[in-house]
Amino acid sequence: MAVLVIADHDGSAVRDTTHKTVTAALALSGDVDLLVLSEKGAGKSVADAAAKISGVRKVLLAEGDAVGHGLAEAVEATVLPLAGGYDAVLTPANTDGKNFAPRIAAKLDTAPISDIVEVVSADTFVRPIYAGNALETVQTADAKKVITVRPTAFAAAAEAGSAPVETVTAGEAAKSAFVSEEMVKSDRPELGAAKIVVSGGRALGSAEEFQAVMDPLADKLGAAVGASRAAVDAGYAPNDYQVGQTGKVVAPQLYIAIGISGAIQHLAGMKDSKVIVAINKDADAPIFQVADYGLVADYKTAVPELMAALG
């Protein structure tokens, strides 16, 4: 059994989500290849970095403008000619993976298996349902499998490998074209990969208050900033800050929730964090049910005291 993993990267380095997807792939097979999709002339550094991931047999590099921008049509056209040599295609369950995995599965006439958190056997997987409140065991009879992996559920593969890099033909998009993109630039860690996340809720009251409270604390801790859906819907924080079922799923070493009640949809996106600290003046807030440390207090008092304690 051989597995093809589609790498997630930022154009210069492989993201941690790729290392974790490789771990899931190695639970299926010892023969794991990594596919790097990049714009023309920009993929060598990414492929070289990917070659260092432990357990990777070889790295396949496909360079083209369409695949470099993640167009699902082009990704599918790249993967399909390769699929004959693999029993499974895995990708992180991020925005890109959720975009092109269903198309690849449709072309292979197989049912995609989404958001797995455990590999039980070569044909059996575990995935969350009902906003993470239940786990479903899925068994498939399909000869080829297309799977998206929830990276937060797996440990990252080490970097002790030296896999060879091969060039493959990149597919083209016939009916779609890349127009433009607007990238959010920040000096803080990326939310999905940050080791510390400080997250704010609707209780902060305004966009100005959100920024005044969250930014200094995040800067002090070297943390990423997150937000509940209520805070995002109220306009306190941008959409890319949202943590939860309809936002980003995070599992940092430390998650600090400030003024977040803990709706089930939010808990689905952060309850796997290693240590959860909650600050809320409502002692009955659901967030305290998952928190390792809970402080029943007004954030206007608690956060300044925390800042002072941090020096």
PDB file of C-alpha atoms in Angstrom:
ATOM      1  CA  MET A   1       0.000   0.000   0.000  1.00  0.00           C
ATOM      2  CA  ALA A   2       1.385   3.422  -0.992  1.00  0.00           C
ATOM      3  CA  VAL A   3       0.130   6.833   0.127  1.00  0.00           C
ATOM      4  CA  LEU A   4       0.436  10.237  -1.546  1.00  0.00           C
ATOM      5  CA  VAL A   5       0.352  13.284   0.747  1.00  0.00           C
ATOM      6  CA  ILE A   6      -0.330  16.706  -0.782  1.00  0.00           C
ATOM      7  CA  ALA A   7       1.920  19.155   1.059  1.00  0.00           C
ATOM      8  CA  ASP A   8       0.741  22.364   2.678  1.00  0.00           C
ATOM      9  CA  HIS A   9       3.283  25.193   2.489  1.00  0.00           C
ATOM     10  CA  ASP A  10       3.572  28.972   2.421  1.00  0.00           C
ATOM     11  CA  GLY A  11       5.678  29.246  -0.718  1.00  0.00           C
ATOM     12  CA  SER A  12       9.002  29.038   1.061  1.00  0.00           C
ATOM     13  CA  ALA A  13       8.625  26.512   3.882  1.00  0.00           C
ATOM     14  CA  VAL A  14       6.531  23.440   4.627  1.00  0.00           C
ATOM     15  CA  ARG A  15       3.866  24.059   7.251  1.00  0.00           C
ATOM     16  CA  ASP A  16       3.518  21.981  10.395  1.00  0.00           C
ATOM     17  CA  THR A  17       0.213  20.644   9.052  1.00  0.00           C
ATOM     18  CA  THR A  18       2.185  18.671   6.454  1.00  0.00           C
ATOM     19  CA  HIS A  19       4.333  16.981   9.090  1.00  0.00           C
ATOM     20  CA  LYS A  20       1.201  15.929  10.981  1.00  0.00           C
ATOM     21  CA  THR A  21      -0.497  14.619   7.834  1.00  0.00           C
ATOM     22  CA  VAL A  22       2.615  12.560   7.111  1.00  0.00           C
ATOM     23  CA  THR A  23       2.237  11.004  10.578  1.00  0.00           C
ATOM     24  CA  ALA A  24      -1.326   9.985   9.682  1.00  0.00           C
ATOM     25  CA  ALA A  25      -0.108   8.597   6.346  1.00  0.00           C
ATOM     26  CA  LEU A  26       2.605   6.524   8.047  1.00  0.00           C
ATOM     27  CA  ALA A  27      -0.115   4.893  10.147  1.00  0.00           C
ATOM     28  CA  LEU A  28      -1.494   3.592   6.843  1.00  0.00           C
ATOM     29  CA  SER A  29       1.720   2.605   5.104  1.00  0.00           C
ATOM     30  CA  GLY A  30       5.482   2.844   5.246  1.00  0.00           C
ATOM     31  CA  ASP A  31       5.513   3.961   1.606  1.00  0.00           C
ATOM     32  CA  VAL A  32       4.645   7.655   1.768  1.00  0.00           C
ATOM     33  CA  ASP A  33       5.377  10.138  -1.011  1.00  0.00           C
ATOM     34  CA  LEU A  34       4.895  13.887  -0.744  1.00  0.00           C
ATOM     35  CA  LEU A  35       3.519  16.056  -3.560  1.00  0.00           C
ATOM     36  CA  VAL A  36       4.603  19.714  -3.542  1.00  0.00           C
ATOM     37  CA  LEU A  37       2.518  22.051  -5.714  1.00  0.00           C
ATOM     38  CA  SER A  38       4.176  25.354  -6.446  1.00  0.00           C
ATOM     39  CA  GLU A  39       4.303  28.276  -8.832  1.00  0.00           C
ATOM     40  CA  LYS A  40       6.871  28.038 -11.607  1.00  0.00           C
ATOM     41  CA  GLY A  41      10.421  28.373 -10.347  1.00  0.00           C
ATOM     42  CA  ALA A  42       9.403  28.677  -6.699  1.00  0.00           C
ATOM     43  CA  GLY A  43       9.165  25.097  -5.506  1.00  0.00           C
ATOM     44  CA  LYS A  44      12.741  23.917  -5.032  1.00  0.00           C
ATOM     45  CA  SER A  45      13.204  25.286  -1.507  1.00  0.00           C
ATOM     46  CA  VAL A  46       9.859  23.841  -0.426  1.00  0.00           C
ATOM     47  CA  ALA A  47      10.647  20.457  -1.982  1.00  0.00           C
ATOM     48  CA  ASP A  48      14.067  20.382  -0.305  1.00  0.00           C
ATOM     49  CA  ALA A  49      12.446  21.147   3.055  1.00  0.00           C
ATOM     50  CA  ALA A  50       9.798  18.478   2.472  1.00  0.00           C
ATOM     51  CA  ALA A  51      12.523  15.927   1.692  1.00  0.00           C
ATOM     52  CA  LYS A  52      13.778  16.238   5.277  1.00  0.00           C
ATOM     53  CA  ILE A  53      10.514  14.975   6.810  1.00  0.00           C
ATOM     54  CA  SER A  54      11.068  11.565   8.391  1.00  0.00           C
ATOM     55  CA  GLY A  55       9.237   8.696   6.726  1.00  0.00           C
ATOM     56  CA  VAL A  56       8.880  10.327   3.312  1.00  0.00           C
ATOM     57  CA  ARG A  57      10.036   7.976   0.524  1.00  0.00           C
ATOM     58  CA  LYS A  58      10.283  10.639  -2.175  1.00  0.00           C
ATOM     59  CA  VAL A  59       9.075  14.144  -2.978  1.00  0.00           C
ATOM     60  CA  LEU A  60       7.246  14.924  -6.204  1.00  0.00           C
ATOM     61  CA  LEU A  61       7.490  18.552  -7.328  1.00  0.00           C
ATOM     62  CA  ALA A  62       4.885  19.995  -9.715  1.00  0.00           C
ATOM     63  CA  GLU A  63       5.396  23.618 -10.735  1.00  0.00           C
ATOM     64  CA  GLY A  64       2.754  25.661 -12.511  1.00  0.00           C
ATOM     65  CA  ASP A  65       0.888  28.885 -11.924  1.00  0.00           C
ATOM     66  CA  ALA A  66      -2.510  27.179 -11.632  1.00  0.00           C
ATOM     67  CA  VAL A  67      -1.415  24.536  -9.104  1.00  0.00           C
ATOM     68  CA  GLY A  68       0.708  27.112  -7.299  1.00  0.00           C
ATOM     69  CA  HIS A  69      -2.451  29.086  -6.566  1.00  0.00           C
ATOM     70  CA  GLY A  70      -4.289  25.943  -5.458  1.00  0.00           C
ATOM     71  CA  LEU A  71      -6.954  25.867  -8.166  1.00  0.00           C
ATOM     72  CA  ALA A  72      -8.917  22.655  -7.546  1.00  0.00           C
ATOM     73  CA  GLU A  73      -9.206  21.900 -11.254  1.00  0.00           C
ATOM     74  CA  ALA A  74      -5.429  22.069 -11.734  1.00  0.00           C
ATOM     75  CA  VAL A  75      -4.646  20.105  -8.555  1.00  0.00           C
ATOM     76  CA  GLU A  76      -6.995  17.342  -9.666  1.00  0.00           C
ATOM     77  CA  ALA A  77      -5.368  17.285 -13.118  1.00  0.00           C
ATOM     78  CA  THR A  78      -1.976  16.882 -11.429  1.00  0.00           C
ATOM     79  CA  VAL A  79      -2.988  14.165  -8.972  1.00  0.00           C
ATOM     80  CA  LEU A  80      -5.086  12.001 -11.306  1.00  0.00           C
ATOM     81  CA  PRO A  81      -2.191  10.769 -13.508  1.00  0.00           C
ATOM     82  CA  LEU A  82      -0.262   9.900 -10.327  1.00  0.00           C
ATOM     83  CA  ALA A  83      -3.154   8.210  -8.522  1.00  0.00           C
ATOM     84  CA  GLY A  84      -2.645   4.860 -10.236  1.00  0.00           C
ATOM     85  CA  GLY A  85       0.442   4.263  -8.132  1.00  0.00           C
ATOM     86  CA  TYR A  86      -1.240   4.988  -4.802  1.00  0.00           C
ATOM     87  CA  ASP A  87      -3.930   3.442  -2.643  1.00  0.00           C
ATOM     88  CA  ALA A  88      -4.688   6.652  -0.745  1.00  0.00           C
ATOM     89  CA  VAL A  89      -4.360  10.407  -1.209  1.00  0.00           C
ATOM     90  CA  LEU A  90      -4.147  12.475   1.981  1.00  0.00           C
ATOM     91  CA  THR A  91      -4.227  16.213   2.533  1.00  0.00           C
ATOM     92  CA  PRO A  92      -4.595  18.440   5.601  1.00  0.00           C
ATOM     93  CA  ALA A  93      -8.198  19.433   6.336  1.00  0.00           C
ATOM     94  CA  ASN A  94      -7.504  23.118   5.685  1.00  0.00           C
ATOM     95  CA  THR A  95      -9.107  25.516   3.221  1.00  0.00           C
ATOM     96  CA  ASP A  96      -7.161  24.188   0.231  1.00  0.00           C
ATOM     97  CA  GLY A  97      -7.589  20.534   1.141  1.00  0.00           C
ATOM     98  CA  LYS A  98     -11.329  20.913   1.605  1.00  0.00           C
ATOM     99  CA  ASN A  99     -11.455  22.610  -1.795  1.00  0.00           C
ATOM    100  CA  PHE A 100      -9.692  20.071  -3.986  1.00  0.00           C
ATOM    101  CA  ALA A 101     -10.110  16.745  -2.126  1.00  0.00           C
ATOM    102  CA  PRO A 102     -13.809  16.294  -3.104  1.00  0.00           C
ATOM    103  CA  ARG A 103     -12.961  16.955  -6.761  1.00  0.00           C
ATOM    104  CA  ILE A 104     -10.155  14.388  -6.725  1.00  0.00           C
ATOM    105  CA  ALA A 105     -12.467  11.868  -5.046  1.00  0.00           C
ATOM    106  CA  ALA A 106     -15.212  12.470  -7.616  1.00  0.00           C
ATOM    107  CA  LYS A 107     -12.799  11.904 -10.493  1.00  0.00           C
ATOM    108  CA  LEU A 108     -11.587   8.682  -8.852  1.00  0.00           C
ATOM    109  CA  ASP A 109     -15.209   7.607  -8.238  1.00  0.00           C
ATOM    110  CA  THR A 110     -14.615   7.194  -4.520  1.00  0.00           C
ATOM    111  CA  ALA A 111     -16.256   8.638  -1.411  1.00  0.00           C
ATOM    112  CA  PRO A 112     -14.017  11.178   0.360  1.00  0.00           C
ATOM    113  CA  ILE A 113     -13.405  10.694   4.067  1.00  0.00           C
ATOM    114  CA  SER A 114     -13.112  14.042   5.782  1.00  0.00           C
ATOM    115  CA  ASP A 115     -11.412  15.382   8.889  1.00  0.00           C
ATOM    116  CA  ILE A 116     -10.060  12.133  10.348  1.00  0.00           C
ATOM    117  CA  VAL A 117      -8.544  12.191  13.833  1.00  0.00           C
ATOM    118  CA  GLU A 118      -7.394   8.566  14.028  1.00  0.00           C
ATOM    119  CA  VAL A 119      -6.282   5.780  11.710  1.00  0.00           C
ATOM    120  CA  VAL A 120      -7.644   2.471  13.035  1.00  0.00           C
ATOM    121  CA  SER A 121      -6.567   0.305  10.117  1.00  0.00           C
ATOM    122  CA  ALA A 122      -5.979   0.523   6.382  1.00  0.00           C
ATOM    123  CA  ASP A 123      -9.720   0.906   5.727  1.00  0.00           C
ATOM    124  CA  THR A 124     -11.094   2.230   9.036  1.00  0.00           C
ATOM    125  CA  PHE A 125     -10.887   5.774  10.371  1.00  0.00           C
ATOM    126  CA  VAL A 126     -12.324   7.930  13.153  1.00  0.00           C
ATOM    127  CA  ARG A 127     -13.747  11.390  12.511  1.00  0.00           C
ATOM    128  CA  PRO A 128     -15.676  13.885  14.693  1.00  0.00           C
ATOM    129  CA  ILE A 129     -19.360  14.632  14.093  1.00  0.00           C
ATOM    130  CA  TYR A 130     -21.956  16.878  15.759  1.00  0.00           C
ATOM    131  CA  ALA A 131     -19.440  19.699  16.323  1.00  0.00           C
ATOM    132  CA  GLY A 132     -16.989  17.277  17.885  1.00  0.00           C
ATOM    133  CA  ASN A 133     -19.423  15.950  20.488  1.00  0.00           C
ATOM    134  CA  ALA A 134     -19.307  12.441  19.055  1.00  0.00           C
ATOM    135  CA  LEU A 135     -16.764  10.368  17.183  1.00  0.00           C
ATOM    136  CA  GLU A 136     -17.757   8.304  14.166  1.00  0.00           C
ATOM    137  CA  THR A 137     -15.849   5.226  13.028  1.00  0.00           C
ATOM    138  CA  VAL A 138     -15.920   4.967   9.238  1.00  0.00           C
ATOM    139  CA  GLN A 139     -14.986   1.856   7.273  1.00  0.00           C
ATOM    140  CA  THR A 140     -14.606   2.029   3.512  1.00  0.00           C
ATOM    141  CA  ALA A 141     -14.572  -0.656   0.826  1.00  0.00           C
ATOM    142  CA  ASP A 142     -13.206   1.718  -1.837  1.00  0.00           C
ATOM    143  CA  ALA A 143      -9.981   0.560  -3.471  1.00  0.00           C
ATOM    144  CA  LYS A 144      -8.647   4.126  -3.491  1.00  0.00           C
ATOM    145  CA  LYS A 145      -9.144   6.515  -0.625  1.00  0.00           C
ATOM    146  CA  VAL A 146      -9.165  10.310  -0.577  1.00  0.00           C
ATOM    147  CA  ILE A 147      -8.814  11.572   2.984  1.00  0.00           C
ATOM    148  CA  THR A 148      -8.515  14.944   4.692  1.00  0.00           C
ATOM    149  CA  VAL A 149      -6.679  14.886   8.008  1.00  0.00           C
ATOM    150  CA  ARG A 150      -7.315  17.094  11.038  1.00  0.00           C
ATOM    151  CA  PRO A 151      -3.701  18.037  11.818  1.00  0.00           C
ATOM    152  CA  THR A 152      -4.337  18.912  15.464  1.00  0.00           C
ATOM    153  CA  ALA A 153      -5.078  15.233  16.183  1.00  0.00           C
ATOM    154  CA  PHE A 154      -1.639  13.969  15.138  1.00  0.00           C
ATOM    155  CA  ALA A 155       1.924  14.567  16.301  1.00  0.00           C
ATOM    156  CA  ALA A 156       4.292  16.206  13.829  1.00  0.00           C
ATOM    157  CA  ALA A 157       6.757  13.963  12.019  1.00  0.00           C
ATOM    158  CA  ALA A 158      10.395  14.699  12.763  1.00  0.00           C
ATOM    159  CA  GLU A 159      12.892  16.071  10.258  1.00  0.00           C
ATOM    160  CA  ALA A 160      15.571  13.430   9.910  1.00  0.00           C
ATOM    161  CA  GLY A 161      14.925  12.293   6.351  1.00  0.00           C
ATOM    162  CA  SER A 162      16.710  12.772   3.044  1.00  0.00           C
ATOM    163  CA  ALA A 163      14.211  11.787   0.375  1.00  0.00           C
ATOM    164  CA  PRO A 164      14.987  12.290  -3.320  1.00  0.00           C
ATOM    165  CA  VAL A 165      13.089  14.981  -5.249  1.00  0.00           C
ATOM    166  CA  GLU A 166      11.488  14.198  -8.619  1.00  0.00           C
ATOM    167  CA  THR A 167       9.758  16.565 -11.013  1.00  0.00           C
ATOM    168  CA  VAL A 168       6.270  15.704 -12.314  1.00  0.00           C
ATOM    169  CA  THR A 169       3.987  17.486 -14.762  1.00  0.00           C
ATOM    170  CA  ALA A 170       1.668  20.089 -13.289  1.00  0.00           C
ATOM    171  CA  GLY A 171      -1.934  20.070 -14.447  1.00  0.00           C
ATOM    172  CA  GLU A 172      -3.720  23.043 -15.949  1.00  0.00           C
ATOM    173  CA  ALA A 173      -7.137  24.545 -15.253  1.00  0.00           C
ATOM    174  CA  ALA A 174      -9.376  24.680 -18.315  1.00  0.00           C
ATOM    175  CA  LYS A 175     -12.442  26.406 -16.889  1.00  0.00           C
ATOM    176  CA  SER A 176     -11.102  28.426 -13.983  1.00  0.00           C
ATOM    177  CA  ALA A 177      -8.393  31.041 -13.610  1.00  0.00           C
ATOM    178  CA  PHE A 178      -6.593  32.738 -10.763  1.00  0.00           C
ATOM    179  CA  VAL A 179      -7.488  36.437 -10.553  1.00  0.00           C
ATOM    180  CA  SER A 180      -5.996  37.857  -7.349  1.00  0.00           C
ATOM    181  CA  GLU A 181      -5.577  37.341  -3.638  1.00  0.00           C
ATOM    182  CA  GLU A 182      -5.220  39.532  -0.583  1.00  0.00           C
ATOM    183  CA  MET A 183      -2.915  38.056   2.028  1.00  0.00           C
ATOM    184  CA  VAL A 184      -3.095  39.079   5.666  1.00  0.00           C
ATOM    185  CA  LYS A 185       0.363  40.035   6.892  1.00  0.00           C
ATOM    186  CA  SER A 186       1.225  39.803  10.566  1.00  0.00           C
ATOM    187  CA  ASP A 187       4.312  39.589  12.747  1.00  0.00           C
ATOM    188  CA  ARG A 188       2.470  37.210  15.038  1.00  0.00           C
ATOM    189  CA  PRO A 189       2.446  33.417  14.624  1.00  0.00           C
ATOM    190  CA  GLU A 190      -0.136  31.919  12.267  1.00  0.00           C
ATOM    191  CA  LEU A 191      -3.303  31.074  14.214  1.00  0.00           C
ATOM    192  CA  GLY A 192      -3.523  27.466  13.063  1.00  0.00           C
ATOM    193  CA  ALA A 193       0.073  26.659  13.998  1.00  0.00           C
ATOM    194  CA  ALA A 194       0.691  28.894  17.025  1.00  0.00           C
ATOM    195  CA  LYS A 195       1.850  27.335  20.298  1.00  0.00           C
ATOM    196  CA  ILE A 196      -0.014  30.001  22.293  1.00  0.00           C
ATOM    197  CA  VAL A 197      -3.381  31.523  21.355  1.00  0.00           C
ATOM    198  CA  VAL A 198      -5.215  34.312  23.180  1.00  0.00           C
ATOM    199  CA  SER A 199      -8.829  34.512  22.115  1.00  0.00           C
ATOM    200  CA  GLY A 200     -11.490  37.116  22.814  1.00  0.00           C
ATOM    201  CA  GLY A 201     -15.263  37.040  22.846  1.00  0.00           C
ATOM    202  CA  ARG A 202     -18.258  39.331  22.524  1.00  0.00           C
ATOM    203  CA  ALA A 203     -17.886  40.459  26.143  1.00  0.00           C
ATOM    204  CA  LEU A 204     -15.066  42.773  25.067  1.00  0.00           C
ATOM    205  CA  GLY A 205     -17.745  45.109  23.726  1.00  0.00           C
ATOM    206  CA  SER A 206     -16.107  46.795  20.733  1.00  0.00           C
ATOM    207  CA  ALA A 207     -13.389  46.472  18.104  1.00  0.00           C
ATOM    208  CA  GLU A 208     -11.328  49.106  19.877  1.00  0.00           C
ATOM    209  CA  GLU A 209     -11.572  47.310  23.220  1.00  0.00           C
ATOM    210  CA  PHE A 210     -10.772  43.978  21.574  1.00  0.00           C
ATOM    211  CA  GLN A 211      -7.602  45.378  20.062  1.00  0.00           C
ATOM    212  CA  ALA A 212      -6.603  47.239  23.234  1.00  0.00           C
ATOM    213  CA  VAL A 213      -6.948  44.099  25.374  1.00  0.00           C
ATOM    214  CA  MET A 214      -5.841  41.301  23.045  1.00  0.00           C
ATOM    215  CA  ASP A 215      -2.921  42.798  21.124  1.00  0.00           C
ATOM    216  CA  PRO A 216      -0.686  43.741  24.093  1.00  0.00           C
ATOM    217  CA  LEU A 217      -1.276  40.356  25.736  1.00  0.00           C
ATOM    218  CA  ALA A 218      -0.535  38.500  22.491  1.00  0.00           C
ATOM    219  CA  ASP A 219       2.629  40.531  21.976  1.00  0.00           C
ATOM    220  CA  LYS A 220       3.739  39.816  25.535  1.00  0.00           C
ATOM    221  CA  LEU A 221       3.243  36.069  25.136  1.00  0.00           C
ATOM    222  CA  GLY A 222       4.337  35.784  21.503  1.00  0.00           C
ATOM    223  CA  ALA A 223       0.868  34.430  20.785  1.00  0.00           C
ATOM    224  CA  ALA A 224      -1.607  34.408  17.927  1.00  0.00           C
ATOM    225  CA  VAL A 225      -4.935  36.196  18.377  1.00  0.00           C
ATOM    226  CA  GLY A 226      -8.221  34.352  17.989  1.00  0.00           C
ATOM    227  CA  ALA A 227     -11.867  35.235  18.441  1.00  0.00           C
ATOM    228  CA  SER A 228     -15.238  33.629  18.930  1.00  0.00           C
ATOM    229  CA  ARG A 229     -17.785  33.748  16.139  1.00  0.00           C
ATOM    230  CA  ALA A 230     -19.868  36.195  18.181  1.00  0.00           C
ATOM    231  CA  ALA A 231     -16.919  38.600  18.320  1.00  0.00           C
ATOM    232  CA  VAL A 232     -16.292  38.247  14.590  1.00  0.00           C
ATOM    233  CA  ASP A 233     -19.972  38.686  13.709  1.00  0.00           C
ATOM    234  CA  ALA A 234     -20.070  41.815  15.879  1.00  0.00           C
ATOM    235  CA  GLY A 235     -17.148  43.246  13.909  1.00  0.00           C
ATOM    236  CA  TYR A 236     -14.656  43.178  16.780  1.00  0.00           C
ATOM    237  CA  ALA A 237     -12.186  40.980  14.883  1.00  0.00           C
ATOM    238  CA  PRO A 238     -11.592  39.942  11.241  1.00  0.00           C
ATOM    239  CA  ASN A 239     -12.898  36.633   9.872  1.00  0.00           C
ATOM    240  CA  ASP A 240      -9.474  34.982   9.834  1.00  0.00           C
ATOM    241  CA  TYR A 241      -9.356  35.254  13.649  1.00  0.00           C
ATOM    242  CA  GLN A 242     -12.393  33.025  14.117  1.00  0.00           C
ATOM    243  CA  VAL A 243     -11.882  29.823  16.110  1.00  0.00           C
ATOM    244  CA  GLY A 244     -14.605  27.199  16.074  1.00  0.00           C
ATOM    245  CA  GLN A 245     -16.674  24.810  14.031  1.00  0.00           C
ATOM    246  CA  THR A 246     -17.059  27.329  11.196  1.00  0.00           C
ATOM    247  CA  GLY A 247     -13.630  28.882  11.773  1.00  0.00           C
ATOM    248  CA  LYS A 248     -10.198  27.446  12.449  1.00  0.00           C
ATOM    249  CA  VAL A 249      -9.518  24.379  14.558  1.00  0.00           C
ATOM    250  CA  VAL A 250      -6.544  24.965  16.852  1.00  0.00           C
ATOM    251  CA  ALA A 251      -4.740  22.883  19.461  1.00  0.00           C
ATOM    252  CA  PRO A 252      -1.958  25.049  20.907  1.00  0.00           C
ATOM    253  CA  GLN A 253       0.070  24.315  24.017  1.00  0.00           C
ATOM    254  CA  LEU A 254      -1.798  27.170  25.755  1.00  0.00           C
ATOM    255  CA  TYR A 255      -5.216  28.632  24.892  1.00  0.00           C
ATOM    256  CA  ILE A 256      -6.419  31.672  26.850  1.00  0.00           C
ATOM    257  CA  ALA A 257     -10.118  32.475  26.413  1.00  0.00           C
ATOM    258  CA  ILE A 258     -11.112  35.976  27.523  1.00  0.00           C
ATOM    259  CA  GLY A 259     -14.774  36.900  27.713  1.00  0.00           C
ATOM    260  CA  ILE A 260     -15.840  33.791  25.791  1.00  0.00           C
ATOM    261  CA  SER A 261     -18.887  31.956  27.108  1.00  0.00           C
ATOM    262  CA  GLY A 262     -17.968  28.693  25.361  1.00  0.00           C
ATOM    263  CA  ALA A 263     -20.728  27.894  22.882  1.00  0.00           C
ATOM    264  CA  ILE A 264     -20.522  24.356  21.530  1.00  0.00           C
ATOM    265  CA  GLN A 265     -19.392  25.635  18.136  1.00  0.00           C
ATOM    266  CA  HIS A 266     -16.426  27.436  19.691  1.00  0.00           C
ATOM    267  CA  LEU A 267     -15.450  24.486  21.861  1.00  0.00           C
ATOM    268  CA  ALA A 268     -15.297  22.315  18.736  1.00  0.00           C
ATOM    269  CA  GLY A 269     -12.425  24.462  17.500  1.00  0.00           C
ATOM    270  CA  MET A 270     -10.220  24.595  20.603  1.00  0.00           C
ATOM    271  CA  LYS A 271     -11.054  21.898  23.145  1.00  0.00           C
ATOM    272  CA  ASP A 272      -8.046  19.786  22.115  1.00  0.00           C
ATOM    273  CA  SER A 273      -5.667  22.511  23.316  1.00  0.00           C
ATOM    274  CA  LYS A 274      -3.119  21.149  25.797  1.00  0.00           C
ATOM    275  CA  VAL A 275      -3.862  23.745  28.521  1.00  0.00           C
ATOM    276  CA  ILE A 276      -6.996  25.913  28.478  1.00  0.00           C
ATOM    277  CA  VAL A 277      -7.272  29.032  30.638  1.00  0.00           C
ATOM    278  CA  ALA A 278     -10.647  30.797  30.830  1.00  0.00           C
ATOM    279  CA  ILE A 279     -11.392  34.271  32.174  1.00  0.00           C
ATOM    280  CA  ASN A 280     -15.093  35.043  32.469  1.00  0.00           C
ATOM    281  CA  LYS A 281     -17.180  36.821  35.091  1.00  0.00           C
ATOM    282  CA  ASP A 282     -20.042  34.335  34.613  1.00  0.00           C
ATOM    283  CA  ALA A 283     -19.284  31.357  36.866  1.00  0.00           C
ATOM    284  CA  ASP A 284     -21.774  29.226  34.903  1.00  0.00           C
ATOM    285  CA  ALA A 285     -20.164  29.839  31.496  1.00  0.00           C
ATOM    286  CA  PRO A 286     -19.744  26.543  29.562  1.00  0.00           C
ATOM    287  CA  ILE A 287     -16.096  27.396  28.854  1.00  0.00           C
ATOM    288  CA  PHE A 288     -15.242  26.417  32.434  1.00  0.00           C
ATOM    289  CA  GLN A 289     -16.315  22.824  31.714  1.00  0.00           C
ATOM    290  CA  VAL A 290     -13.326  22.336  29.403  1.00  0.00           C
ATOM    291  CA  ALA A 291     -10.886  24.753  31.063  1.00  0.00           C
ATOM    292  CA  ASP A 292      -7.886  23.449  32.977  1.00  0.00           C
ATOM    293  CA  TYR A 293      -7.716  26.756  34.838  1.00  0.00           C
ATOM    294  CA  GLY A 294     -10.706  29.024  35.283  1.00  0.00           C
ATOM    295  CA  LEU A 295     -10.823  32.530  36.707  1.00  0.00           C
ATOM    296  CA  VAL A 296     -14.233  33.985  37.533  1.00  0.00           C
ATOM    297  CA  ALA A 297     -13.432  37.668  37.154  1.00  0.00           C
ATOM    298  CA  ASP A 298     -13.975  40.716  34.986  1.00  0.00           C
ATOM    299  CA  TYR A 299     -11.374  40.746  32.212  1.00  0.00           C
ATOM    300  CA  LYS A 300     -10.904  44.487  32.799  1.00  0.00           C
ATOM    301  CA  THR A 301      -9.325  43.602  36.133  1.00  0.00           C
ATOM    302  CA  ALA A 302      -7.855  40.183  35.372  1.00  0.00           C
ATOM    303  CA  VAL A 303      -5.971  40.995  32.152  1.00  0.00           C
ATOM    304  CA  PRO A 304      -4.074  44.015  33.548  1.00  0.00           C
ATOM    305  CA  GLU A 305      -3.108  41.895  36.557  1.00  0.00           C
ATOM    306  CA  LEU A 306      -1.912  39.152  34.199  1.00  0.00           C
ATOM    307  CA  MET A 307       0.090  41.669  32.180  1.00  0.00           C
ATOM    308  CA  ALA A 308       1.717  42.977  35.362  1.00  0.00           C
ATOM    309  CA  ALA A 309       2.552  39.440  36.509  1.00  0.00           C
ATOM    310  CA  LEU A 310       4.185  38.731  33.161  1.00  0.00           C
ATOM    311  CA  GLY A 311       6.503  41.678  33.720  1.00  0.00           C
TER     312      GLY A 311
END
